[in-house]
PDB file of C-alpha atoms in Angstrom:
ATOM      1  CA  GLU A   1      57.444  66.733  23.148  1.00 97.00           C
ATOM      2  CA  VAL A   2      55.151  64.902  25.518  1.00 97.00           C
ATOM      3  CA  GLN A   3      56.947  61.932  27.017  1.00 98.00           C
ATOM      4  CA  LEU A   4      57.218  59.604  29.962  1.00 98.00           C
ATOM      5  CA  VAL A   5      60.659  58.364  30.907  1.00 98.00           C
ATOM      6  CA  GLN A   6      60.902  55.418  33.250  1.00 98.00           C
ATOM      7  CA  SER A   7      63.707  54.369  35.535  1.00 98.00           C
ATOM      8  CA  GLY A   8      66.128  51.650  34.542  1.00 98.00           C
ATOM      9  CA  ALA A   9      66.012  47.894  34.829  1.00 98.00           C
ATOM     10  CA  GLU A  10      66.073  46.363  38.300  1.00 98.00           C
ATOM     11  CA  VAL A  11      67.347  43.039  39.563  1.00 98.00           C
ATOM     12  CA  LYS A  12      66.156  42.145  43.041  1.00 98.00           C
ATOM     13  CA  LYS A  13      66.031  39.229  45.402  1.00 98.00           C
ATOM     14  CA  PRO A  14      62.774  37.939  46.866  1.00 98.00           C
ATOM     15  CA  GLY A  15      61.852  39.984  49.913  1.00 98.00           C
ATOM     16  CA  ASP A  16      63.616  43.151  48.736  1.00 98.00           C
ATOM     17  CA  SER A  17      61.796  46.455  48.553  1.00 98.00           C
ATOM     18  CA  LEU A  18      61.572  48.194  45.198  1.00 98.00           C
ATOM     19  CA  GLU A  19      60.518  51.506  43.702  1.00 98.00           C
ATOM     20  CA  ILE A  20      60.366  52.312  40.005  1.00 98.00           C
ATOM     21  CA  SER A  21      59.600  55.733  38.614  1.00 98.00           C
ATOM     22  CA  CYS A  22      58.012  57.479  35.665  1.00 98.00           C
ATOM     23  CA  LYS A  23      58.847  61.109  34.903  1.00 98.00           C
ATOM     24  CA  GLY A  24      56.592  63.136  32.691  1.00 98.00           C
ATOM     25  CA  SER A  25      57.552  66.120  30.579  1.00 98.00           C
ATOM     26  CA  GLY A  26      56.105  68.329  27.885  1.00 98.00           C
ATOM     27  CA  TYR A  27      52.691  68.664  29.513  1.00 97.00           C
ATOM     28  CA  THR A  28      51.000  69.600  32.797  1.00 97.00           C
ATOM     29  CA  PHE A  29      51.837  66.444  34.720  1.00 97.00           C
ATOM     30  CA  SER A  30      49.523  67.060  37.668  1.00 97.00           C
ATOM     31  CA  THR A  31      46.264  67.116  35.699  1.00 96.00           C
ATOM     32  CA  TYR A  32      46.512  63.896  33.706  1.00 98.00           C
ATOM     33  CA  TRP A  33      45.884  60.467  35.209  1.00 98.00           C
ATOM     34  CA  ILE A  34      48.846  58.081  35.020  1.00 98.00           C
ATOM     35  CA  ALA A  35      48.332  54.334  34.702  1.00 98.00           C
ATOM     36  CA  TRP A  36      50.646  51.453  35.554  1.00 98.00           C
ATOM     37  CA  VAL A  37      50.496  48.281  33.469  1.00 98.00           C
ATOM     38  CA  ARG A  38      52.267  44.951  33.982  1.00 98.00           C
ATOM     39  CA  GLN A  39      53.445  42.628  31.258  1.00 98.00           C
ATOM     40  CA  MET A  40      54.831  39.333  32.468  1.00 98.00           C
ATOM     41  CA  PRO A  41      57.283  37.498  30.194  1.00 98.00           C
ATOM     42  CA  GLY A  42      55.551  36.461  26.994  1.00 97.00           C
ATOM     43  CA  LYS A  43      52.150  37.489  28.328  1.00 98.00           C
ATOM     44  CA  GLY A  44      49.549  40.185  27.848  1.00 98.00           C
ATOM     45  CA  LEU A  45      48.884  43.555  29.421  1.00 98.00           C
ATOM     46  CA  GLU A  46      47.475  43.780  32.950  1.00 98.00           C
ATOM     47  CA  TRP A  47      46.086  46.995  34.393  1.00 98.00           C
ATOM     48  CA  ILE A  48      47.533  47.657  37.849  1.00 98.00           C
ATOM     49  CA  GLY A  49      46.022  51.016  38.747  1.00 98.00           C
ATOM     50  CA  ILE A  50      46.017  54.740  38.184  1.00 98.00           C
ATOM     51  CA  ILE A  51      46.898  57.924  40.024  1.00 98.00           C
ATOM     52  CA  TYR A  52      45.865  61.552  39.626  1.00 98.00           C
ATOM     53  CA  PRO A  53      49.024  63.453  40.563  1.00 97.00           C
ATOM     54  CA  ARG A  54      47.236  66.683  41.491  1.00 97.00           C
ATOM     55  CA  ASP A  55      45.671  65.139  44.602  1.00 96.00           C
ATOM     56  CA  SER A  56      47.275  61.664  44.567  1.00 97.00           C
ATOM     57  CA  LYS A  57      43.917  59.938  44.259  1.00 97.00           C
ATOM     58  CA  VAL A  58      44.599  56.290  43.440  1.00 98.00           C
ATOM     59  CA  LYS A  59      42.526  53.442  42.072  1.00 98.00           C
ATOM     60  CA  TYR A  60      43.794  49.857  42.070  1.00 98.00           C
ATOM     61  CA  SER A  61      42.807  46.691  40.311  1.00 98.00           C
ATOM     62  CA  PRO A  62      41.593  44.203  42.943  1.00 97.00           C
ATOM     63  CA  SER A  63      44.267  41.844  41.620  1.00 97.00           C
ATOM     64  CA  PHE A  64      47.004  44.241  42.696  1.00 98.00           C
ATOM     65  CA  GLN A  65      45.440  45.954  45.724  1.00 97.00           C
ATOM     66  CA  GLY A  66      47.744  45.433  48.691  1.00 97.00           C
ATOM     67  CA  GLN A  67      50.514  44.023  46.518  1.00 97.00           C
ATOM     68  CA  VAL A  68      51.902  47.322  45.230  1.00 98.00           C
ATOM     69  CA  ALA A  69      51.591  50.999  46.038  1.00 98.00           C
ATOM     70  CA  ILE A  70      51.183  53.800  43.515  1.00 98.00           C
ATOM     71  CA  ALA A  71      52.329  57.290  44.417  1.00 98.00           C
ATOM     72  CA  ALA A  72      53.235  60.564  42.754  1.00 98.00           C
ATOM     73  CA  ASP A  73      55.219  63.695  43.492  1.00 98.00           C
ATOM     74  CA  LYS A  74      53.750  66.459  41.377  1.00 97.00           C
ATOM     75  CA  SER A  75      56.564  68.841  42.320  1.00 97.00           C
ATOM     76  CA  ILE A  76      58.985  66.755  40.265  1.00 98.00           C
ATOM     77  CA  ASN A  77      56.484  65.395  37.726  1.00 98.00           C
ATOM     78  CA  THR A  78      57.095  61.809  38.772  1.00 98.00           C
ATOM     79  CA  ALA A  79      54.913  58.802  39.467  1.00 98.00           C
ATOM     80  CA  TYR A  80      56.050  55.729  41.344  1.00 98.00           C
ATOM     81  CA  LEU A  81      55.249  52.068  41.663  1.00 98.00           C
ATOM     82  CA  ARG A  82      56.450  50.515  44.918  1.00 98.00           C
ATOM     83  CA  TRP A  83      56.773  47.096  46.479  1.00 98.00           C
ATOM     84  CA  SER A  84      57.574  46.485  50.122  1.00 98.00           C
ATOM     85  CA  SER A  85      58.629  42.892  49.465  1.00 98.00           C
ATOM     86  CA  VAL A  86      58.993  41.560  45.926  1.00 98.00           C
ATOM     87  CA  LEU A  87      58.293  38.015  44.817  1.00 98.00           C
ATOM     88  CA  ALA A  88      59.658  36.013  41.921  1.00 98.00           C
ATOM     89  CA  SER A  89      56.208  36.352  40.371  1.00 98.00           C
ATOM     90  CA  ASP A  90      56.719  40.136  40.174  1.00 98.00           C
ATOM     91  CA  THR A  91      59.215  39.560  37.356  1.00 98.00           C
ATOM     92  CA  ALA A  92      57.810  41.550  34.456  1.00 98.00           C
ATOM     93  CA  ILE A  93      58.037  44.702  32.404  1.00 98.00           C
ATOM     94  CA  TYR A  94      56.126  47.559  34.002  1.00 98.00           C
ATOM     95  CA  TYR A  95      54.826  50.414  31.897  1.00 98.00           C
ATOM     96  CA  CYS A  96      53.491  53.764  32.938  1.00 98.00           C
ATOM     97  CA  ALA A  97      51.118  55.499  30.557  1.00 98.00           C
ATOM     98  CA  ARG A  98      49.294  58.820  30.470  1.00 98.00           C
ATOM     99  CA  HIS A  99      45.545  59.060  30.071  1.00 97.00           C
ATOM    100  CA  GLN A 100      44.650  60.985  26.964  1.00 96.00           C
ATOM    101  CA  SER A 101      42.286  63.628  28.288  1.00 91.00           C
ATOM    102  CA  GLU A 102      43.118  66.180  30.940  1.00 92.00           C
ATOM    103  CA  THR A 103      41.408  65.476  34.278  1.00 89.00           C
ATOM    104  CA  SER A 104      39.572  62.408  32.943  1.00 92.00           C
ATOM    105  CA  GLU A 105      40.288  58.793  33.819  1.00 95.00           C
ATOM    106  CA  ASN A 106      37.593  57.515  31.468  1.00 94.00           C
ATOM    107  CA  CYS A 107      39.667  57.742  28.342  1.00 94.00           C
ATOM    108  CA  PRO A 108      42.429  55.628  26.756  1.00 97.00           C
ATOM    109  CA  VAL A 109      46.128  56.010  27.456  1.00 98.00           C
ATOM    110  CA  ASP A 110      48.028  57.621  24.629  1.00 97.00           C
ATOM    111  CA  ILE A 111      51.579  58.209  25.860  1.00 98.00           C
ATOM    112  CA  TRP A 112      53.579  55.246  27.176  1.00 98.00           C
ATOM    113  CA  GLY A 113      56.864  55.053  28.969  1.00 98.00           C
ATOM    114  CA  GLN A 114      59.555  52.812  27.563  1.00 98.00           C
ATOM    115  CA  GLY A 115      58.971  50.198  30.256  1.00 98.00           C
ATOM    116  CA  THR A 116      61.009  49.103  33.253  1.00 98.00           C
ATOM    117  CA  ARG A 117      62.141  45.488  33.359  1.00 98.00           C
ATOM    118  CA  VAL A 118      62.038  44.026  36.863  1.00 98.00           C
ATOM    119  CA  THR A 119      63.719  40.707  37.539  1.00 98.00           C
ATOM    120  CA  VAL A 120      63.305  39.005  40.905  1.00 98.00           C
ATOM    121  CA  SER A 121      65.553  36.021  41.409  1.00 97.00           C
TER     122      SER A 121
ATOM    123  CA  ASP B   1      34.639  44.056  37.121  1.00 96.00           C
ATOM    124  CA  ILE B   2      34.402  44.002  33.335  1.00 98.00           C
ATOM    125  CA  VAL B   3      36.100  41.022  31.688  1.00 98.00           C
ATOM    126  CA  MET B   4      37.430  41.432  28.161  1.00 98.00           C
ATOM    127  CA  THR B   5      37.834  38.515  25.799  1.00 98.00           C
ATOM    128  CA  GLN B   6      39.351  38.412  22.321  1.00 98.00           C
ATOM    129  CA  SER B   7      39.204  35.991  19.451  1.00 96.00           C
ATOM    130  CA  PRO B   8      41.070  34.432  17.910  1.00 98.00           C
ATOM    131  CA  ASP B   9      44.172  34.098  20.096  1.00 98.00           C
ATOM    132  CA  SER B  10      46.249  34.313  16.943  1.00 98.00           C
ATOM    133  CA  LEU B  11      45.758  34.440  13.219  1.00 97.00           C
ATOM    134  CA  ALA B  12      47.948  34.101  10.163  1.00 98.00           C
ATOM    135  CA  VAL B  13      46.916  36.074   7.117  1.00 97.00           C
ATOM    136  CA  SER B  14      48.493  36.397   3.684  1.00 98.00           C
ATOM    137  CA  LEU B  15      49.915  39.744   2.682  1.00 98.00           C
ATOM    138  CA  GLY B  16      47.177  41.901   1.203  1.00 98.00           C
ATOM    139  CA  GLU B  17      44.397  39.865   2.756  1.00 98.00           C
ATOM    140  CA  ARG B  18      41.915  40.926   5.438  1.00 98.00           C
ATOM    141  CA  ALA B  19      42.473  40.298   9.126  1.00 98.00           C
ATOM    142  CA  THR B  20      39.629  40.525  11.634  1.00 98.00           C
ATOM    143  CA  ILE B  21      40.010  40.565  15.403  1.00 98.00           C
ATOM    144  CA  ASN B  22      37.062  40.372  17.763  1.00 98.00           C
ATOM    145  CA  CYS B  23      36.751  41.762  21.271  1.00 98.00           C
ATOM    146  CA  LYS B  24      33.900  41.195  23.679  1.00 98.00           C
ATOM    147  CA  SER B  25      33.180  42.827  27.033  1.00 98.00           C
ATOM    148  CA  SER B  26      31.273  41.099  29.827  1.00 98.00           C
ATOM    149  CA  GLN B  27      29.016  44.130  30.127  1.00 98.00           C
ATOM    150  CA  SER B  28      28.196  47.048  27.895  1.00 98.00           C
ATOM    151  CA  VAL B  29      30.798  49.798  27.639  1.00 98.00           C
ATOM    152  CA  LEU B  30      28.387  52.119  25.846  1.00 98.00           C
ATOM    153  CA  TYR B  31      27.653  55.191  27.935  1.00 97.00           C
ATOM    154  CA  ASN B  32      24.065  56.083  27.131  1.00 94.00           C
ATOM    155  CA  SER B  33      24.293  59.782  27.971  1.00 95.00           C
ATOM    156  CA  ASN B  34      26.863  60.511  25.259  1.00 95.00           C
ATOM    157  CA  LYS B  35      26.437  57.406  23.063  1.00 97.00           C
ATOM    158  CA  LYS B  36      30.153  56.700  23.239  1.00 97.00           C
ATOM    159  CA  ASN B  37      31.737  53.274  23.536  1.00 98.00           C
ATOM    160  CA  TYR B  38      34.562  53.331  26.069  1.00 98.00           C
ATOM    161  CA  LEU B  39      36.748  50.925  24.124  1.00 98.00           C
ATOM    162  CA  ALA B  40      40.298  51.287  22.816  1.00 98.00           C
ATOM    163  CA  TRP B  41      42.584  49.206  20.615  1.00 98.00           C
ATOM    164  CA  TYR B  42      46.358  49.052  20.987  1.00 98.00           C
ATOM    165  CA  GLN B  43      49.098  47.572  18.824  1.00 98.00           C
ATOM    166  CA  GLN B  44      52.218  46.165  20.429  1.00 98.00           C
ATOM    167  CA  LYS B  45      55.289  45.103  18.490  1.00 98.00           C
ATOM    168  CA  PRO B  46      58.046  43.008  20.089  1.00 96.00           C
ATOM    169  CA  GLY B  47      60.269  44.973  22.420  1.00 96.00           C
ATOM    170  CA  GLN B  48      58.078  48.084  22.257  1.00 98.00           C
ATOM    171  CA  PRO B  49      55.411  49.582  24.479  1.00 98.00           C
ATOM    172  CA  PRO B  50      51.861  49.432  23.165  1.00 98.00           C
ATOM    173  CA  LYS B  51      50.615  52.123  20.829  1.00 98.00           C
ATOM    174  CA  LEU B  52      47.106  53.533  20.910  1.00 98.00           C
ATOM    175  CA  PHE B  53      45.374  52.812  17.614  1.00 98.00           C
ATOM    176  CA  PHE B  54      41.693  53.491  18.245  1.00 98.00           C
ATOM    177  CA  SER B  55      39.717  55.228  20.944  1.00 98.00           C
ATOM    178  CA  TRP B  56      35.936  55.298  21.410  1.00 98.00           C
ATOM    179  CA  SER B  57      35.751  52.047  19.417  1.00 98.00           C
ATOM    180  CA  SER B  58      36.254  53.624  16.016  1.00 98.00           C
ATOM    181  CA  THR B  59      38.231  56.878  16.295  1.00 98.00           C
ATOM    182  CA  ARG B  60      41.519  56.274  14.525  1.00 98.00           C
ATOM    183  CA  GLU B  61      44.524  57.921  16.156  1.00 98.00           C
ATOM    184  CA  SER B  62      46.813  60.192  14.198  1.00 97.00           C
ATOM    185  CA  GLY B  63      49.326  58.242  12.130  1.00 97.00           C
ATOM    186  CA  VAL B  64      47.393  54.986  12.059  1.00 98.00           C
ATOM    187  CA  PRO B  65      47.094  53.764   8.476  1.00 98.00           C
ATOM    188  CA  GLY B  66      43.706  53.873   6.826  1.00 98.00           C
ATOM    189  CA  ARG B  67      43.689  50.117   6.237  1.00 98.00           C
ATOM    190  CA  PHE B  68      42.878  49.757   9.937  1.00 98.00           C
ATOM    191  CA  SER B  69      39.311  50.249  11.096  1.00 98.00           C
ATOM    192  CA  GLY B  70      37.504  49.805  14.380  1.00 98.00           C
ATOM    193  CA  SER B  71      33.822  49.086  14.805  1.00 98.00           C
ATOM    194  CA  GLY B  72      31.237  47.771  17.205  1.00 98.00           C
ATOM    195  CA  SER B  73      29.067  48.923  20.053  1.00 98.00           C
ATOM    196  CA  GLY B  74      27.846  47.779  23.438  1.00 98.00           C
ATOM    197  CA  THR B  75      29.678  44.526  24.114  1.00 98.00           C
ATOM    198  CA  ASP B  76      30.990  43.438  20.706  1.00 98.00           C
ATOM    199  CA  PHE B  77      33.828  45.097  18.858  1.00 98.00           C
ATOM    200  CA  THR B  78      36.018  44.421  15.851  1.00 98.00           C
ATOM    201  CA  LEU B  79      39.405  45.575  14.611  1.00 98.00           C
ATOM    202  CA  THR B  80      39.872  45.049  10.908  1.00 98.00           C
ATOM    203  CA  ILE B  81      42.975  45.278   8.783  1.00 98.00           C
ATOM    204  CA  SER B  82      41.692  45.493   5.223  1.00 98.00           C
ATOM    205  CA  ALA B  83      44.928  44.491   3.478  1.00 98.00           C
ATOM    206  CA  LEU B  84      47.627  43.129   5.749  1.00 98.00           C
ATOM    207  CA  GLN B  85      51.107  44.568   5.396  1.00 98.00           C
ATOM    208  CA  ALA B  86      54.309  43.099   6.805  1.00 98.00           C
ATOM    209  CA  GLU B  87      54.618  45.943   9.316  1.00 98.00           C
ATOM    210  CA  ASP B  88      51.239  45.024  10.820  1.00 98.00           C
ATOM    211  CA  VAL B  89      52.675  41.902  12.467  1.00 98.00           C
ATOM    212  CA  ALA B  90      52.045  42.554  16.137  1.00 98.00           C
ATOM    213  CA  VAL B  91      49.800  41.738  19.073  1.00 98.00           C
ATOM    214  CA  TYR B  92      46.589  43.722  19.281  1.00 98.00           C
ATOM    215  CA  TYR B  93      44.793  44.407  22.553  1.00 98.00           C
ATOM    216  CA  CYS B  94      41.404  45.877  23.301  1.00 98.00           C
ATOM    217  CA  GLN B  95      40.782  47.746  26.562  1.00 98.00           C
ATOM    218  CA  GLN B  96      37.676  49.099  28.211  1.00 98.00           C
ATOM    219  CA  TYR B  97      37.880  52.386  30.093  1.00 98.00           C
ATOM    220  CA  TYR B  98      34.212  52.483  31.103  1.00 98.00           C
ATOM    221  CA  ASN B  99      34.728  51.272  34.664  1.00 96.00           C
ATOM    222  CA  SER B 100      37.797  50.872  36.835  1.00 96.00           C
ATOM    223  CA  PRO B 101      39.637  48.480  36.737  1.00 97.00           C
ATOM    224  CA  PHE B 102      40.232  49.353  33.093  1.00 98.00           C
ATOM    225  CA  SER B 103      40.809  45.824  31.892  1.00 98.00           C
ATOM    226  CA  PHE B 104      42.601  44.660  28.766  1.00 98.00           C
ATOM    227  CA  GLY B 105      41.730  41.756  26.555  1.00 98.00           C
ATOM    228  CA  PRO B 106      44.252  38.890  26.397  1.00 98.00           C
ATOM    229  CA  GLY B 107      45.567  39.984  23.013  1.00 98.00           C
ATOM    230  CA  THR B 108      45.502  38.630  19.472  1.00 98.00           C
ATOM    231  CA  LYS B 109      48.737  37.866  17.665  1.00 98.00           C
ATOM    232  CA  VAL B 110      48.725  38.659  13.952  1.00 98.00           C
ATOM    233  CA  GLU B 111      51.253  36.928  11.737  1.00 98.00           C
ATOM    234  CA  ILE B 112      51.948  36.530   8.041  1.00 98.00           C
ATOM    235  CA  LYS B 113      50.845  33.290   6.415  1.00 96.00           C
TER     236      LYS B 113
END
């Protein structure tokens, strides 16, 4: 079964560093783009960026560039979303999702992680 | 960057009636070389991650009921539920994957009248 399993909920204080993870299984992790999506409380979906695990090529939304870092370790089939210093406004659910077509970023995402709830207070 | 808009923000429809959601992109997401529209629709129910419903504007994903249809081309797209069922209550999002950043629309909430 193809799936993405995300790390558990986090509670942080403003200024803390944070890393959440997304582990893929059931497919060749390195050759499918992985996206990160934010959903603030009661709000819609916001596209943060994507990574191609094979070579760690990353693309960010301008809205999130410099605010977060996306990384991947293909040896353990895991993608990461990192903050060096979180803000209260980072409180949200963060989803990872796999792009549908191998090697292509220009396709929809079809497999979603369960979401990681991040609370900064 | 491509900006996605949706209308209405929410709609309440009687069971068995038609629901229509519109999505508009600020520039065309039709790729002329392959004549494909780089537009997806997702359904999100409370407490769940989104689920891919349509890709390429009108390609229904496996498991999506036939009462759902996607249409449109260029900059204007529509998701239609031909006969609303109780399990269709959700928020529906469109997304373009033509150009990074692959922006989402703000969502349309569908409820039962």
